[in-house]
CSV table of C-alpha atoms in Angstrom, one decimal:
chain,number,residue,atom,x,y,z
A,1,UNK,CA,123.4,121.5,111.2
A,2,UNK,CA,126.4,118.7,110.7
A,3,UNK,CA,126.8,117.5,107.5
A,4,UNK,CA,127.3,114.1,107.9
A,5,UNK,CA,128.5,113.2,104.2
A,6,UNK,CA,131.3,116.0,104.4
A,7,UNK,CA,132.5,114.1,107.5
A,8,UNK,CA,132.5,111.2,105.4
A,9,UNK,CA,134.5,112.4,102.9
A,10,UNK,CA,137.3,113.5,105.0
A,11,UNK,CA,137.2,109.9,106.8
A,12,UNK,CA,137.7,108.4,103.3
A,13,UNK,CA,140.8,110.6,102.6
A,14,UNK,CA,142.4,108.9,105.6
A,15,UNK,CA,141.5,105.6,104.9
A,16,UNK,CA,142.2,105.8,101.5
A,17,UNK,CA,145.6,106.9,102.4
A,18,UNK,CA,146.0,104.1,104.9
A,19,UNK,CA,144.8,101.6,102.5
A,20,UNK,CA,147.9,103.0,99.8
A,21,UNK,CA,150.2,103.1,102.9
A,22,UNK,CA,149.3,99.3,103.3
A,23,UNK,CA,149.6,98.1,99.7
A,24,UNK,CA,153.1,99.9,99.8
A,25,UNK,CA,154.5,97.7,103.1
A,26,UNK,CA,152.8,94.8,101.4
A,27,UNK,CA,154.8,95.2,98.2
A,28,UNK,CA,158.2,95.4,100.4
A,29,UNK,CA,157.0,92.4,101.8
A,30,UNK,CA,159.1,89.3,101.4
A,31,UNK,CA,156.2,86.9,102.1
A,32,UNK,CA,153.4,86.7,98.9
A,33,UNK,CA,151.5,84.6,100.3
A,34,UNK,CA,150.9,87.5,103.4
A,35,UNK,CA,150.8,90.2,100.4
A,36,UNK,CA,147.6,88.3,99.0
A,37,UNK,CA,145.8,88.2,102.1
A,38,UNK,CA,146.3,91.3,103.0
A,39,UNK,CA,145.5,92.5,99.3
A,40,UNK,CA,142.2,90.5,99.4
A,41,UNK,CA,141.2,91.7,103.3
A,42,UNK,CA,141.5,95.6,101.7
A,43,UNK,CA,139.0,94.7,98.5
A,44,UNK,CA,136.9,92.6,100.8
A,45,UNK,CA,135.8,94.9,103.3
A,46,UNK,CA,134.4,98.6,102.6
A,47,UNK,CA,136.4,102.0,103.2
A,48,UNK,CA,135.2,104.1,106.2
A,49,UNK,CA,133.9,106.2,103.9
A,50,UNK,CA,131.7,103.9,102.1
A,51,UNK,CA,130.6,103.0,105.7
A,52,UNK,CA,129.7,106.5,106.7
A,53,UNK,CA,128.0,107.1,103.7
A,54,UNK,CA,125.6,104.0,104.1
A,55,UNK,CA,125.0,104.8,108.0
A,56,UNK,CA,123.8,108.0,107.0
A,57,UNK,CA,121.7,106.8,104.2
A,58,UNK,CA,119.9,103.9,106.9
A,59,UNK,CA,119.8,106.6,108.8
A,60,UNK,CA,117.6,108.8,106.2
A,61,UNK,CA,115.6,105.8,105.5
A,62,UNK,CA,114.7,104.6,108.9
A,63,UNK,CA,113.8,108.7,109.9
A,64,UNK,CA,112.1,108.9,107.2
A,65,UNK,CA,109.7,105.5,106.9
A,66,UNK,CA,109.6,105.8,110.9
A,67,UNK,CA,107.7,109.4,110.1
A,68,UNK,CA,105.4,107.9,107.0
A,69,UNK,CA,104.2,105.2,109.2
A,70,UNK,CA,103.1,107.4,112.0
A,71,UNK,CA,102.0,110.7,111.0
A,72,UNK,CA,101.5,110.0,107.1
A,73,UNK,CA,103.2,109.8,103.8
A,74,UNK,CA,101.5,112.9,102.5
A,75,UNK,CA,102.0,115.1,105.5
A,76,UNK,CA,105.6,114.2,106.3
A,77,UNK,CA,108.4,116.6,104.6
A,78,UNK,CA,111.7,116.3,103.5
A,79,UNK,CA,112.9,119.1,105.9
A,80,UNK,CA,111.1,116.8,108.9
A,81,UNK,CA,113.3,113.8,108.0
A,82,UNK,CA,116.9,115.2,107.5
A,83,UNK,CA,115.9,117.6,111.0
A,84,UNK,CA,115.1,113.9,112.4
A,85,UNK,CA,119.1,112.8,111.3
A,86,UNK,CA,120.6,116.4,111.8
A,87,UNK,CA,121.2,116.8,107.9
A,88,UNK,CA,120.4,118.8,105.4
A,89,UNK,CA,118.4,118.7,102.1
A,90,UNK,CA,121.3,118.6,100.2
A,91,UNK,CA,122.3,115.2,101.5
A,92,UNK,CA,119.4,113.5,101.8
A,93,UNK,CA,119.2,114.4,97.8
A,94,UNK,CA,122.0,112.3,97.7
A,95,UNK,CA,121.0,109.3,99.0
A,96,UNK,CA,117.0,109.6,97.3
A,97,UNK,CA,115.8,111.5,94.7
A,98,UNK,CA,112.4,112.4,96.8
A,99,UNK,CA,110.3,111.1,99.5
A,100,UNK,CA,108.6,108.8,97.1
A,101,UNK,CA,112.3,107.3,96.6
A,102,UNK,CA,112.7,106.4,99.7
A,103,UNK,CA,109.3,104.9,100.8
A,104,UNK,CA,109.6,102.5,98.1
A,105,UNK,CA,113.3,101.9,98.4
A,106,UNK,CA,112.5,99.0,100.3
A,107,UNK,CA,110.5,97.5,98.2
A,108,UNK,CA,112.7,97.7,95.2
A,109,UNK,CA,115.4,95.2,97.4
A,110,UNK,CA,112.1,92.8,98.3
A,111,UNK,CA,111.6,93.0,94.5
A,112,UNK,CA,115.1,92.4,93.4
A,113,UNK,CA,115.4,89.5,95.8
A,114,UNK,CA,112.4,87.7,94.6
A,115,UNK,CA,113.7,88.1,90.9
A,116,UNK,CA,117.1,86.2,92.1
A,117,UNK,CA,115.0,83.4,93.7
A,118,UNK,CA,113.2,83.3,90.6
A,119,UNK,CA,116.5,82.6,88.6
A,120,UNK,CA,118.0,80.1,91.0
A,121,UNK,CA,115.0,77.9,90.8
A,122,UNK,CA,115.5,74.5,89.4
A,123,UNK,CA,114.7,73.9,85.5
A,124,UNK,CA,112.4,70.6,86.6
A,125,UNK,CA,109.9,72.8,88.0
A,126,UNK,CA,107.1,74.3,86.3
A,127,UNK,CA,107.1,77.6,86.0
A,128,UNK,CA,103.7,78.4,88.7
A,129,UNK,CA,105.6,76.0,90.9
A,130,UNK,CA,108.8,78.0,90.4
A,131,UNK,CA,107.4,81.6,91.5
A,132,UNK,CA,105.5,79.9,94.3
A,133,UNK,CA,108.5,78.6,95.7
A,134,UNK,CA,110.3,81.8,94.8
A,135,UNK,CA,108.6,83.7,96.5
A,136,UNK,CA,107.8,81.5,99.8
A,137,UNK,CA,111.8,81.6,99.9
A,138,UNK,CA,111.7,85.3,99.5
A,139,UNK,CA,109.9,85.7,102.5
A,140,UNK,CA,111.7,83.1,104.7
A,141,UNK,CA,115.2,84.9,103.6
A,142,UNK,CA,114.3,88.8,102.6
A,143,UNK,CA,114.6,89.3,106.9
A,144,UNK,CA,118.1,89.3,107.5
A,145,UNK,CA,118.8,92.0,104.4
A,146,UNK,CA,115.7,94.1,105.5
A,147,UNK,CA,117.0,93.9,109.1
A,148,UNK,CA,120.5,95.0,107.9
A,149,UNK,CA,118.6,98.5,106.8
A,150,UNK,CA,115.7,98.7,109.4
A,151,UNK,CA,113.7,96.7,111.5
A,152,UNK,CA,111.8,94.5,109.8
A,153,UNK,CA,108.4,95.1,111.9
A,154,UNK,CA,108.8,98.7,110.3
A,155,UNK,CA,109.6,97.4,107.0
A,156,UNK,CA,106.2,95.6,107.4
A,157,UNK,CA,104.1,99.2,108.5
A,158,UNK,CA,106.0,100.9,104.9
A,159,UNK,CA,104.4,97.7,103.3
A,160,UNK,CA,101.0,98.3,104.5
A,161,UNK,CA,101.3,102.5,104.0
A,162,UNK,CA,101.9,101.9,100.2
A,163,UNK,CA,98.7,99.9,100.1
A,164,UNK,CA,97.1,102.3,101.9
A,165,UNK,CA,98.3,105.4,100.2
A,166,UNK,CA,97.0,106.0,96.4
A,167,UNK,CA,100.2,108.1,95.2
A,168,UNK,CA,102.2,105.3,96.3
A,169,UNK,CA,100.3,102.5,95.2
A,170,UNK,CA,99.9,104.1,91.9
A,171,UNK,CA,103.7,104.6,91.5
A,172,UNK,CA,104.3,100.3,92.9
A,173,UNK,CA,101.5,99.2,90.5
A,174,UNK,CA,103.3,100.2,87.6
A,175,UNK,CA,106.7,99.4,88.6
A,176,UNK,CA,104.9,95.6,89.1
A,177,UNK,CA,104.2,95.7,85.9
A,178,UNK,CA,107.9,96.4,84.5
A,179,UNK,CA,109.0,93.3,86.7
A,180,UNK,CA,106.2,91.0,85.8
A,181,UNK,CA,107.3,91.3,82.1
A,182,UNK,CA,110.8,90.7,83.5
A,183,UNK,CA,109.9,87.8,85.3
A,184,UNK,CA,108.0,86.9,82.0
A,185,UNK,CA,111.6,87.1,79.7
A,186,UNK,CA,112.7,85.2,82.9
A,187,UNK,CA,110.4,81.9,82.6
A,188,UNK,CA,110.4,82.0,78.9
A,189,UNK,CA,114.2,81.6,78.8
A,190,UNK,CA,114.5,79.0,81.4
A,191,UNK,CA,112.0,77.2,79.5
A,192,UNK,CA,113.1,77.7,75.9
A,193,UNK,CA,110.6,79.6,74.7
A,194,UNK,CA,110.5,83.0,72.7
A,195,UNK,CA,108.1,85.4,75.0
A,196,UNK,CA,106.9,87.3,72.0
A,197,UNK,CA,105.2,84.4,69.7
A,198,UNK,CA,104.4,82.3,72.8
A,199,UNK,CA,101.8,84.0,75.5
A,200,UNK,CA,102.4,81.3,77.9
A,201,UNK,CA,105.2,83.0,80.2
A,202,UNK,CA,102.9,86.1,80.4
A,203,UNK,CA,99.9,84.3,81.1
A,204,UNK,CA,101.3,82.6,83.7
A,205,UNK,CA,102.9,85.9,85.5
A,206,UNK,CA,99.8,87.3,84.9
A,207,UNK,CA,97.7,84.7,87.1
A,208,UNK,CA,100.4,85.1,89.6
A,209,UNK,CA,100.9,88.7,89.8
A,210,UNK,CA,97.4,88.8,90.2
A,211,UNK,CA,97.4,86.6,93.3
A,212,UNK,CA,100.0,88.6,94.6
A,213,UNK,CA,98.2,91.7,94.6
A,214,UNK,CA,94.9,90.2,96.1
A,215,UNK,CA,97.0,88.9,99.1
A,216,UNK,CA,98.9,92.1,99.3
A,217,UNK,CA,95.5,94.0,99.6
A,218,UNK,CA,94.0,91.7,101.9
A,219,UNK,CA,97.1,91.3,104.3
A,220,UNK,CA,97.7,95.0,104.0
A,221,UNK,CA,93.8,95.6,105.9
A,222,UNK,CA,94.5,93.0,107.9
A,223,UNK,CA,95.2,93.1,112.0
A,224,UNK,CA,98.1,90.9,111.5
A,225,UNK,CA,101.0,92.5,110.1
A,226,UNK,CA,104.0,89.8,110.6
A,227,UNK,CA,105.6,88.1,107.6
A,228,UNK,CA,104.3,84.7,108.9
A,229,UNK,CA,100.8,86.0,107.9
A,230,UNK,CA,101.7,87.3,105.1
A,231,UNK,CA,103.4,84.4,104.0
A,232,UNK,CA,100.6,81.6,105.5
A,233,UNK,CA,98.1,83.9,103.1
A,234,UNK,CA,100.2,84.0,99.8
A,235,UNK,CA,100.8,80.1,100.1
A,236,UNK,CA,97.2,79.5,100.8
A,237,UNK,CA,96.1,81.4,98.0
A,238,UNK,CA,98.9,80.2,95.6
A,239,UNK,CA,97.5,77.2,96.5
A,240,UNK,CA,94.0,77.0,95.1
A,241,UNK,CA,95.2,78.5,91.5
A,242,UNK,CA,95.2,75.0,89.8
A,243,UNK,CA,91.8,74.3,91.5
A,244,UNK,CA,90.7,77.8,90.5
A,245,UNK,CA,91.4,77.7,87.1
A,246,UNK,CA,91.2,74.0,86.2
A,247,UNK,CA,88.1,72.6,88.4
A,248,UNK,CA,84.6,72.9,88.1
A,249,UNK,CA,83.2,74.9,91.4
A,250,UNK,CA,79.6,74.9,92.1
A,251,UNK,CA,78.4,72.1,93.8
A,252,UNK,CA,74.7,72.8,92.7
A,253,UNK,CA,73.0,70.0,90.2
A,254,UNK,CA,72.3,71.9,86.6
């Protein structure tokens, strides 16, 4: 069985040997202005190594998600998924610390872009208005860093497995709740506010962490599976929170 991360590490000893044969020419050279470029090209762009290493870890993800989506979370093993790369055990243990690690691995770079979104937000906005917005942009952007992993059709399948599959959802349900309290700290700071004495930040994750799981369920038993429909539904249902919480709604005479 190859060992792809061994292979690795012998391409990194040759580029790490170029890269120390380049910095030496560069300090012979006469020109600075040539020894800063090339300086800033080598810290710039990754070894071979570091390349290798992430091929084979997209590698183990893609095999692995690719297998949970089409024959099951629960009935897919670690010794299916590094046979389906031609690695072994040992180095997918590198790259994940189970199979649970890497169905949600995705998830956890969706998560970590919506929390910089968050942040970048203007101060003028209201904090609901902020993690709308937030998270709309999330969607419209989180593509191009998903597709630089796996396709993002299949991203969308892992999406509706860990819906669909109670260990999983179990293990994503908490983890929400560790980044709702940090989106909390978030929205209290931005607006000045201590989040301990003051329940507003959390109330207002709250209501919107709520929302998210609702559209999450319903999208995820859904036929359409795109991130326009997931999208169109959070936006729509985002929408009516100020009616829903603010207006009366029966229409009935008392």
């Amino acid at each position: 069985m190859t060992e792809t991360v061994d292979t690795a590490d012998a391409a990194g000893a040759a580029d790490t040997a170029g890269t120390e044969a380049s910095a030496a020419g560069t300090k012979a050279s006469a020109e600075p202005t040539e020894s800063v470029a090339s300086a800033e090209s080598v810290v710039a762009r990754p070894g071979l190594r570091e390349r290798k290493k992430q091929r084979t870890r997209d590698a183990l993800l893609r095999a692995a998600l690719e297998l949970f989506t089409t024959q099951g979370y629960e009935r897919t093993t670690v010794d299916e998924i590094t046979e389906a790369v031609d690695v072994s055990q040992r180095t997918f243990f590198r790259y994940f610390a189970g199979k649970e690690d890497a169905a949600l691995f995705l998830q956890r770079l969706t998560e970590a872009h919506f929390i910089d979104a968050v942040r970048e937000r203007p101060p003028h906005e209201a904090p609901l208005e902020a993690l709308r917005r937030a998270v709309l942009e999330s969607w419209d952007t989180i593509g191009e860093a998903i597709e630089e992993v796996v396709p993002i059709e299949l991203h969308m399948r892992t999406y509706q497995l860990i819906e669909s599959t109670p260990a999983l959802l179990a293990v994503h349900l908490r983890r929400s709740e560790e980044i709702e309290e940090e989106i909390a700290r978030l929205i209290a700071e931005r607006e000045g506010l201590d989040v301990d004495t003051d329940p507003r930040p959390r109330i207002a994750v709250a209501v919107f962490g709520g929302v998210m799981r609702v559209t999450g369920r319903l999208w995820g038993a859904g036929e359409d599976t795109s991130v326009e429909a997931i999208r169109e539904l959070t936006a729509a249902y985002l929408d009516q929170v100020g009616p829903a919480l603010a207006e009366k709604w029966g229409t009935a005479p008392r």
